[in-house]
Tab-separated table of C-alpha atoms in Angstrom:
chain	number	residue	atom	x	y	z
A	1101	MET	CA	23.238	-13.530	-25.536
A	1102	THR	CA	25.066	-9.903	-25.200
A	1103	ALA	CA	25.052	-7.684	-23.140
A	1104	MET	CA	23.033	-5.466	-24.970
A	1105	ASN	CA	20.911	-8.307	-25.764
A	1106	VAL	CA	19.553	-8.445	-22.156
A	1107	ARG	CA	19.350	-5.043	-20.990
A	1108	ILE	CA	16.712	-4.549	-24.593
A	1109	GLY	CA	15.682	-7.856	-23.412
A	1110	THR	CA	14.256	-6.256	-19.811
A	1111	TRP	CA	12.838	-3.317	-20.833
A	1112	PHE	CA	10.727	-5.573	-22.985
A	1113	LYS	CA	9.498	-7.556	-19.162
A	1114	TYR	CA	7.871	-3.837	-19.318
A	1115	ALA	CA	5.079	-5.140	-22.496
A	1116	SER	CA	3.554	-7.014	-19.480
A	1117	PRO	CA	0.248	-5.564	-18.000
A	1118	GLN	CA	2.023	-6.694	-14.478
A	1119	TYR	CA	5.093	-5.604	-14.730
A	1120	PHE	CA	4.183	-2.012	-15.845
A	1121	TYR	CA	1.601	-1.803	-12.848
A	1122	GLY	CA	4.487	-1.992	-10.408
A	1123	LEU	CA	6.264	1.100	-12.884
A	1124	ALA	CA	3.002	3.375	-13.620
A	1125	GLY	CA	2.017	3.169	-9.253
A	1126	GLN	CA	6.237	4.561	-9.773
A	1127	LEU	CA	6.170	7.287	-11.955
A	1128	TRP	CA	2.749	9.012	-11.805
A	1129	PRO	CA	3.182	10.576	-8.204
A	1130	TRP	CA	6.593	12.590	-9.454
A	1131	PHE	CA	4.909	13.702	-13.281
A	1132	ALA	CA	1.944	14.800	-11.005
A	1133	ALA	CA	4.365	16.694	-8.310
A	1134	LEU	CA	5.611	18.353	-11.858
A	1135	SER	CA	3.197	19.804	-13.321
A	1136	ALA	CA	1.981	20.733	-9.812
A	1137	VAL	CA	5.056	22.848	-10.333
A	1138	LEU	CA	4.802	23.800	-13.421
A	1139	MET	CA	1.532	24.741	-12.734
A	1140	GLY	CA	2.451	27.181	-11.051
A	1141	VAL	CA	4.818	29.374	-12.317
A	1142	GLY	CA	2.959	28.978	-15.632
A	1143	LEU	CA	-0.025	30.351	-13.681
A	1144	TRP	CA	2.181	32.822	-11.750
A	1145	VAL	CA	4.167	34.078	-15.248
A	1146	GLY	CA	0.620	34.154	-17.886
A	1147	LEU	CA	-1.113	36.036	-14.292
A	1148	LEU	CA	1.546	38.032	-12.955
A	1149	VAL	CA	4.482	38.506	-14.730
A	1150	ALA	CA	2.542	38.867	-18.858
A	1151	PRO	CA	1.901	42.645	-18.947
A	1152	THR	CA	-1.478	43.760	-21.047
A	1153	ASP	CA	-2.059	42.981	-24.824
A	1154	ALA	CA	-2.580	46.073	-27.108
A	1155	GLN	CA	-4.838	44.403	-29.253
A	1156	GLN	CA	-7.264	42.578	-26.654
A	1157	GLY	CA	-6.455	43.352	-23.641
A	1158	GLN	CA	-6.534	40.853	-20.606
A	1159	ALA	CA	-8.642	39.044	-22.645
A	1160	TYR	CA	-6.284	37.252	-23.854
A	1161	ARG	CA	-4.882	35.483	-20.546
A	1162	ILE	CA	-6.621	33.034	-21.282
A	1163	ILE	CA	-3.882	31.321	-24.392
A	1164	PHE	CA	-2.495	30.314	-21.459
A	1165	VAL	CA	-5.120	27.248	-20.753
A	1166	HIS	CA	-6.327	27.533	-24.854
A	1167	VAL	CA	-3.452	26.504	-26.056
A	1168	PRO	CA	-2.144	24.157	-23.698
A	1169	THR	CA	-5.439	22.302	-23.888
A	1170	SER	CA	-5.846	22.267	-27.626
A	1171	GLN	CA	-1.892	21.526	-27.980
A	1172	MET	CA	-3.147	18.067	-25.654
A	1173	SER	CA	-6.100	17.566	-27.922
A	1174	MET	CA	-3.433	16.595	-30.937
A	1175	LEU	CA	-1.748	14.924	-28.836
A	1176	ILE	CA	-2.829	12.977	-26.575
A	1177	TYR	CA	-4.229	12.152	-29.773
A	1178	VAL	CA	-1.659	10.682	-31.735
A	1179	VAL	CA	-0.160	9.464	-28.794
A	1180	MET	CA	-3.099	7.305	-28.912
A	1181	ALA	CA	-2.609	6.963	-32.103
A	1182	ALA	CA	0.804	5.348	-31.873
A	1183	TRP	CA	-0.659	2.930	-28.750
A	1184	ALA	CA	-2.828	1.946	-31.293
A	1185	ALA	CA	-0.658	1.028	-33.668
A	1186	LEU	CA	1.943	-0.907	-31.468
A	1187	GLY	CA	-1.636	-2.959	-30.476
A	1188	LEU	CA	-2.000	-3.805	-33.829
A	1189	ALA	CA	1.344	-4.660	-35.219
A	1190	PHE	CA	2.377	-6.960	-31.946
A	1191	ASN	CA	-0.343	-7.893	-30.853
A	1192	THR	CA	0.204	-6.528	-27.296
A	1193	ARG	CA	-2.737	-6.279	-24.531
A	1194	LEU	CA	-0.649	-3.260	-22.756
A	1195	SER	CA	-0.919	-1.234	-25.852
A	1196	GLY	CA	-5.288	-1.461	-26.169
A	1197	MET	CA	-5.082	-0.737	-22.125
A	1198	MET	CA	-2.791	2.221	-22.669
A	1199	ALA	CA	-4.540	4.181	-25.111
A	1200	SER	CA	-8.151	3.070	-23.243
A	1201	ALA	CA	-5.999	5.194	-20.741
A	1202	LEU	CA	-5.179	8.269	-22.996
A	1203	ALA	CA	-8.552	8.457	-24.256
A	1204	PRO	CA	-10.478	10.153	-21.659
A	1205	THR	CA	-8.469	12.674	-20.690
A	1206	GLY	CA	-7.263	13.919	-24.473
A	1207	ALA	CA	-11.886	13.913	-24.717
A	1208	MET	CA	-11.307	16.264	-21.465
A	1209	PHE	CA	-8.398	18.566	-23.191
A	1210	THR	CA	-10.870	18.936	-26.651
A	1211	LEU	CA	-13.828	20.403	-25.284
A	1212	LEU	CA	-12.308	22.540	-23.357
A	1213	SER	CA	-10.057	23.904	-25.668
A	1214	LEU	CA	-13.168	24.619	-28.058
A	1215	VAL	CA	-15.317	25.620	-23.712
A	1216	THR	CA	-11.722	28.760	-23.403
A	1217	GLY	CA	-12.120	29.012	-27.382
A	1218	SER	CA	-15.929	30.238	-28.046
A	1219	LEU	CA	-14.964	31.670	-24.272
A	1220	TRP	CA	-12.399	34.011	-26.207
A	1221	GLY	CA	-14.228	34.262	-28.831
A	1222	LYS	CA	-17.100	36.219	-27.765
A	1223	PRO	CA	-15.542	38.824	-26.945
A	1224	MET	CA	-13.057	38.941	-29.462
A	1225	TRP	CA	-14.689	38.067	-32.562
A	1226	GLY	CA	-18.493	38.656	-31.486
A	1227	ALA	CA	-18.702	34.928	-31.713
A	1228	TRP	CA	-19.182	32.127	-29.772
A	1229	TRP	CA	-18.339	29.766	-32.338
A	1230	VAL	CA	-18.159	30.408	-36.381
A	1231	TRP	CA	-17.966	27.294	-39.006
A	1232	ASP	CA	-13.869	27.597	-39.757
A	1233	ALA	CA	-11.226	25.170	-40.440
A	1234	ARG	CA	-9.764	24.697	-37.334
A	1235	LEU	CA	-12.636	24.693	-34.583
A	1236	THR	CA	-14.692	22.084	-37.010
A	1237	SER	CA	-11.816	19.867	-37.387
A	1238	GLU	CA	-11.433	20.602	-33.669
A	1239	LEU	CA	-15.173	19.189	-32.904
A	1240	ILE	CA	-13.704	16.609	-35.349
A	1241	LEU	CA	-11.765	15.503	-32.751
A	1242	LEU	CA	-13.970	15.423	-29.715
A	1243	PHE	CA	-17.064	13.436	-32.016
A	1244	LEU	CA	-13.292	10.747	-32.847
A	1245	TYR	CA	-12.315	10.815	-29.009
A	1246	LEU	CA	-16.219	10.391	-27.666
A	1247	GLY	CA	-16.377	7.790	-30.731
A	1248	PHE	CA	-13.570	5.935	-28.673
A	1249	MET	CA	-14.658	5.839	-25.503
A	1250	ALA	CA	-18.291	4.360	-26.833
A	1251	LEU	CA	-16.477	2.019	-29.776
A	1252	GLN	CA	-15.270	0.208	-26.333
A	1253	SER	CA	-17.824	0.468	-24.454
A	1254	SER	CA	-19.805	-1.492	-27.469
A	1255	ILE	CA	-17.301	-3.589	-27.512
A	1256	ASP	CA	-17.423	-7.356	-24.351
A	1257	ASP	CA	-14.353	-8.969	-25.905
A	1258	PRO	CA	-11.942	-6.603	-24.653
A	1259	ARG	CA	-9.605	-7.655	-27.034
A	1260	ARG	CA	-11.949	-7.116	-30.036
A	1261	ALA	CA	-12.330	-3.536	-28.849
A	1262	ASP	CA	-9.159	-2.599	-28.511
A	1263	LYS	CA	-8.600	-3.812	-32.507
A	1264	ALA	CA	-11.982	-1.758	-33.283
A	1265	CYS	CA	-10.190	0.810	-30.982
A	1266	ALA	CA	-7.189	1.451	-32.549
A	1267	VAL	CA	-8.795	1.495	-36.369
A	1268	LEU	CA	-10.770	4.357	-35.518
A	1269	ALA	CA	-7.466	5.785	-33.684
A	1270	LEU	CA	-5.348	5.356	-36.615
A	1271	VAL	CA	-8.102	6.088	-39.196
A	1272	GLY	CA	-8.864	9.667	-37.407
A	1273	VAL	CA	-5.543	10.547	-37.023
A	1274	VAL	CA	-4.878	12.310	-40.568
A	1275	ASN	CA	-7.158	14.559	-38.404
A	1276	VAL	CA	-4.559	16.005	-36.433
A	1277	PRO	CA	-2.760	17.253	-39.266
A	1278	ILE	CA	-5.384	18.602	-40.623
A	1279	ILE	CA	-6.094	21.023	-37.175
A	1280	TYR	CA	-3.466	21.929	-37.339
A	1281	PHE	CA	-2.057	23.106	-41.070
A	1282	SER	CA	-5.827	24.145	-40.635
A	1283	VAL	CA	-4.875	28.049	-40.218
A	1284	VAL	CA	-2.679	27.735	-43.480
A	1285	TRP	CA	-4.228	25.176	-45.897
A	1286	TRP	CA	-7.323	27.252	-45.277
A	1287	ASN	CA	-8.670	31.620	-44.901
A	1288	THR	CA	-9.359	31.248	-41.406
A	1289	LEU	CA	-10.798	32.909	-39.064
A	1290	HIS	CA	-9.085	31.648	-36.817
A	1291	GLN	CA	-5.998	32.923	-36.010
A	1292	GLY	CA	-2.454	31.893	-37.640
A	1293	ALA	CA	0.824	30.126	-35.844
A	1294	SER	CA	2.270	31.819	-33.629
A	1295	VAL	CA	6.103	29.858	-32.871
A	1296	SER	CA	7.134	28.648	-35.892
A	1297	LEU	CA	10.553	27.118	-36.050
A	1298	SER	CA	12.002	29.076	-38.461
A	1299	LYS	CA	10.846	32.745	-36.956
A	1300	ALA	CA	11.441	34.852	-33.682
A	1301	PRO	CA	7.517	34.212	-32.521
A	1302	SER	CA	4.989	37.587	-32.264
A	1303	MET	CA	4.927	37.608	-29.017
A	1304	ALA	CA	6.736	39.189	-25.938
A	1305	ALA	CA	9.007	37.325	-24.744
A	1306	PRO	CA	6.994	36.506	-21.055
A	1307	MET	CA	3.737	35.367	-23.255
A	1308	LEU	CA	6.034	32.627	-25.110
A	1309	TRP	CA	7.365	31.035	-22.216
A	1310	GLY	CA	4.529	31.522	-19.309
A	1311	MET	CA	2.254	29.358	-22.446
A	1312	VAL	CA	5.563	27.220	-23.086
A	1313	VAL	CA	5.113	26.571	-19.458
A	1314	MET	CA	2.074	25.668	-18.911
A	1315	VAL	CA	1.562	23.177	-22.082
A	1316	LEU	CA	4.352	21.332	-20.175
A	1317	ALA	CA	2.772	21.345	-16.628
A	1318	PHE	CA	-0.535	20.152	-19.318
A	1319	TRP	CA	1.335	17.372	-21.176
A	1320	MET	CA	2.980	16.113	-17.282
A	1321	TYR	CA	-1.249	16.337	-15.657
A	1322	ALA	CA	-2.050	14.521	-19.193
A	1323	VAL	CA	0.871	11.991	-18.374
A	1324	ALA	CA	0.434	11.040	-14.949
A	1325	VAL	CA	-3.636	11.091	-14.981
A	1326	ALA	CA	-2.562	8.216	-17.747
A	1327	LEU	CA	-0.647	6.093	-15.750
A	1328	ALA	CA	-2.945	6.251	-12.283
A	1329	ARG	CA	-5.765	5.546	-14.916
A	1330	VAL	CA	-3.940	2.744	-16.553
A	1331	ARG	CA	-3.642	0.956	-13.555
A	1332	THR	CA	-6.868	0.790	-12.768
A	1333	ILE	CA	-7.422	-0.483	-16.174
A	1334	ILE	CA	-5.207	-2.443	-15.409
A	1335	LEU	CA	-6.645	-4.090	-12.770
A	1336	GLU	CA	-10.298	-4.675	-14.566
A	1337	ARG	CA	-8.640	-6.356	-17.173
A	1338	GLU	CA	-6.636	-8.474	-14.961
A	1339	ARG	CA	-8.048	-9.689	-12.241
A	1340	HIS	CA	-8.914	-13.808	-12.289
A	1341	ALA	CA	-4.441	-13.193	-12.855
A	1342	ASP	CA	-2.264	-14.549	-9.838
A	1343	TRP	CA	-0.561	-11.248	-9.040
A	1344	VAL	CA	-3.991	-9.273	-9.337
A	1345	GLN	CA	-4.850	-10.692	-5.875
A	1346	HIS	CA	-1.426	-10.301	-4.514
A	1347	ALA	CA	-1.491	-7.079	-5.874
A	1348	LEU	CA	-4.474	-6.123	-2.992
A	1349	GLU	CA	-2.941	-6.858	-0.485
B	1108	MET	CA	14.441	36.334	-20.993
B	1109	GLN	CA	13.474	38.600	-17.846
B	1110	ILE	CA	10.776	37.748	-14.874
B	1111	GLY	CA	11.304	39.884	-12.094
B	1112	CYS	CA	8.033	41.252	-9.104
B	1113	SER	CA	6.984	43.689	-13.131
B	1114	MET	CA	3.252	42.961	-11.967
B	1115	HIS	CA	0.874	45.199	-14.140
B	1116	TRP	CA	-1.598	45.044	-11.406
B	1117	SER	CA	-2.064	48.003	-9.169
B	1118	SER	CA	-5.235	46.676	-7.109
B	1119	PHE	CA	-6.327	42.809	-6.864
B	1120	SER	CA	-10.302	44.450	-7.790
B	1121	GLU	CA	-7.868	45.476	-10.510
B	1122	PHE	CA	-6.482	41.798	-11.195
B	1123	TRP	CA	-10.342	40.470	-10.507
B	1124	ALA	CA	-11.533	42.200	-13.818
B	1125	MET	CA	-8.668	41.413	-15.856
B	1126	GLY	CA	-10.169	44.615	-17.588
B	1127	GLY	CA	-13.329	43.987	-17.888
B	1128	TYR	CA	-12.746	40.377	-19.095
B	1129	ALA	CA	-13.700	38.844	-16.204
B	1130	VAL	CA	-15.988	36.124	-16.498
B	1131	TYR	CA	-14.878	35.104	-20.181
B	1132	VAL	CA	-10.827	34.793	-18.151
B	1133	TRP	CA	-12.006	33.399	-15.375
B	1134	GLY	CA	-14.569	31.060	-16.716
B	1135	SER	CA	-11.684	29.541	-19.094
B	1136	PHE	CA	-9.281	29.131	-16.337
B	1137	GLY	CA	-11.841	28.502	-13.452
B	1138	LEU	CA	-13.764	25.300	-15.908
B	1139	THR	CA	-10.039	23.470	-16.919
B	1140	ALA	CA	-9.033	23.716	-13.443
B	1141	LEU	CA	-12.652	21.891	-11.859
B	1142	ALA	CA	-12.386	19.060	-15.663
B	1143	MET	CA	-8.667	18.348	-14.578
B	1144	VAL	CA	-10.280	18.195	-10.629
B	1145	ALA	CA	-12.330	16.915	-11.719
B	1146	GLU	CA	-11.471	13.810	-14.112
B	1147	ALA	CA	-8.420	13.572	-11.356
B	1148	CYS	CA	-11.131	12.718	-8.920
B	1149	LEU	CA	-13.348	10.009	-10.933
B	1150	VAL	CA	-9.870	8.159	-11.896
B	1151	ARG	CA	-9.712	7.913	-7.771
B	1152	HIS	CA	-12.524	6.409	-7.608
B	1153	ARG	CA	-12.680	4.382	-10.234
B	1154	ARG	CA	-9.706	3.048	-8.848
B	1155	GLN	CA	-11.302	2.657	-5.085
B	1156	ALA	CA	-14.382	1.150	-6.855
B	1157	LEU	CA	-12.326	-2.090	-8.390
B	1158	MET	CA	-10.732	-2.461	-5.197
B	1159	ARG	CA	-13.787	-2.657	-3.507
B	1160	GLU	CA	-15.667	-5.129	-6.346
B	1161	LEU	CA	-12.461	-6.939	-5.875
B	1162	ARG	CA	-12.013	-7.679	-2.027
B	1163	THR	CA	-15.509	-9.025	-2.472
B	1164	ASP	CA	-15.219	-12.043	-2.962
B	1165	ALA	CA	-18.353	-14.935	-4.164
B	1166	ASP	CA	-19.640	-15.117	-1.108
B	1167	GLY	CA	-20.105	-11.670	0.212
B	1168	CYS	CA	-17.195	-11.268	2.426
B	1169	VAL	CA	-14.961	-8.085	2.026
B	1170	GLY	CA	-11.011	-8.558	3.106
B	1171	VAL	CA	-9.974	-5.792	4.144
B	1172	ASP	CA	-5.646	-6.010	4.831
B	1173	GLY	CA	-5.379	-9.867	5.305
B	1174	ARG	CA	-8.896	-9.559	7.653
B	1175	THR	CA	-12.509	-11.380	6.617
B	1176	GLU	CA	-15.311	-8.990	7.211
B	1177	CYS	CA	-18.278	-11.219	6.952
B	1178	GLY	CA	-21.565	-9.407	5.072
B	1179	GLU	CA	-25.380	-10.541	5.068
B	1180	ARG	CA	-24.409	-13.259	3.096
B	1181	CYS	CA	-20.846	-14.360	3.805
B	1182	ILE	CA	-20.828	-17.696	5.969
B	1183	ASN	CA	-18.423	-20.358	5.726
B	1184	ALA	CA	-15.462	-17.497	6.074
B	1185	GLN	CA	-13.768	-17.695	8.761
B	1186	ARG	CA	-13.954	-14.613	11.240
B	1187	PRO	CA	-11.517	-12.478	12.069
């Protein structure tokens, strides 16, 4: 075996729940700490440094939680679907465990996105809810997450549950680009993108940076929570393995 | 990019009032914070509950730190 093969082979050991349990245990505190630091910076910039908005006054500051929760609701679903695809392709237990670990966090962020959006919509649009394309597709995303979790609970055999949920996750992932492009494809009340890859952002620098830092903070939080949760899921599912008995001591 | 101490609030009550939008802004931040803290607590609770369950063997004895503490049903375990 060449040196390269040995190195790649070393990485594959983390596909085993036993080894990933240890790795996740070492990693999640770092992500949690990073999240806390970024949260502090983001809140400082967003609440103290960023100026008042000309049209929306102080209400716009909801952006510093609304955008991160929305971004995470979409990102987590895509990552969940990616783990689902890996699980279906390689029949690995850990893939299903990771997808299961991500779902509750994704559902929470989706709900928060809808709620913070409502709290922003009421003063700005005069309505708690409108059936526009973005809001409706985000609501559907919530149903997909909840459906994933319900389907998981309803099937006793974890491996079969993983497979069924994987199919659901993959079928539902088409909703994510719909949410993202809804403000382009349809005539929506929800505003269009302020940030794009091709032109300068239309918002003031502190607003933009506060938003970016908060998105990163929520991302690190999601990673930390998912890694912590998957450790419990691994123990639950592998409880009869010898290594679990040793891990309890 | 300049981030200095250029705060836009002349007093704490102004900060708290958020230009009249306090309910919406602090409601959003508050619910988000609450949800994230609650989730972290739930994750921890789930792990602790599992650990307790895994450490309790079929005789009802809870193994803690290598010692066995006997519950009512436990008759065969070694007493510490």
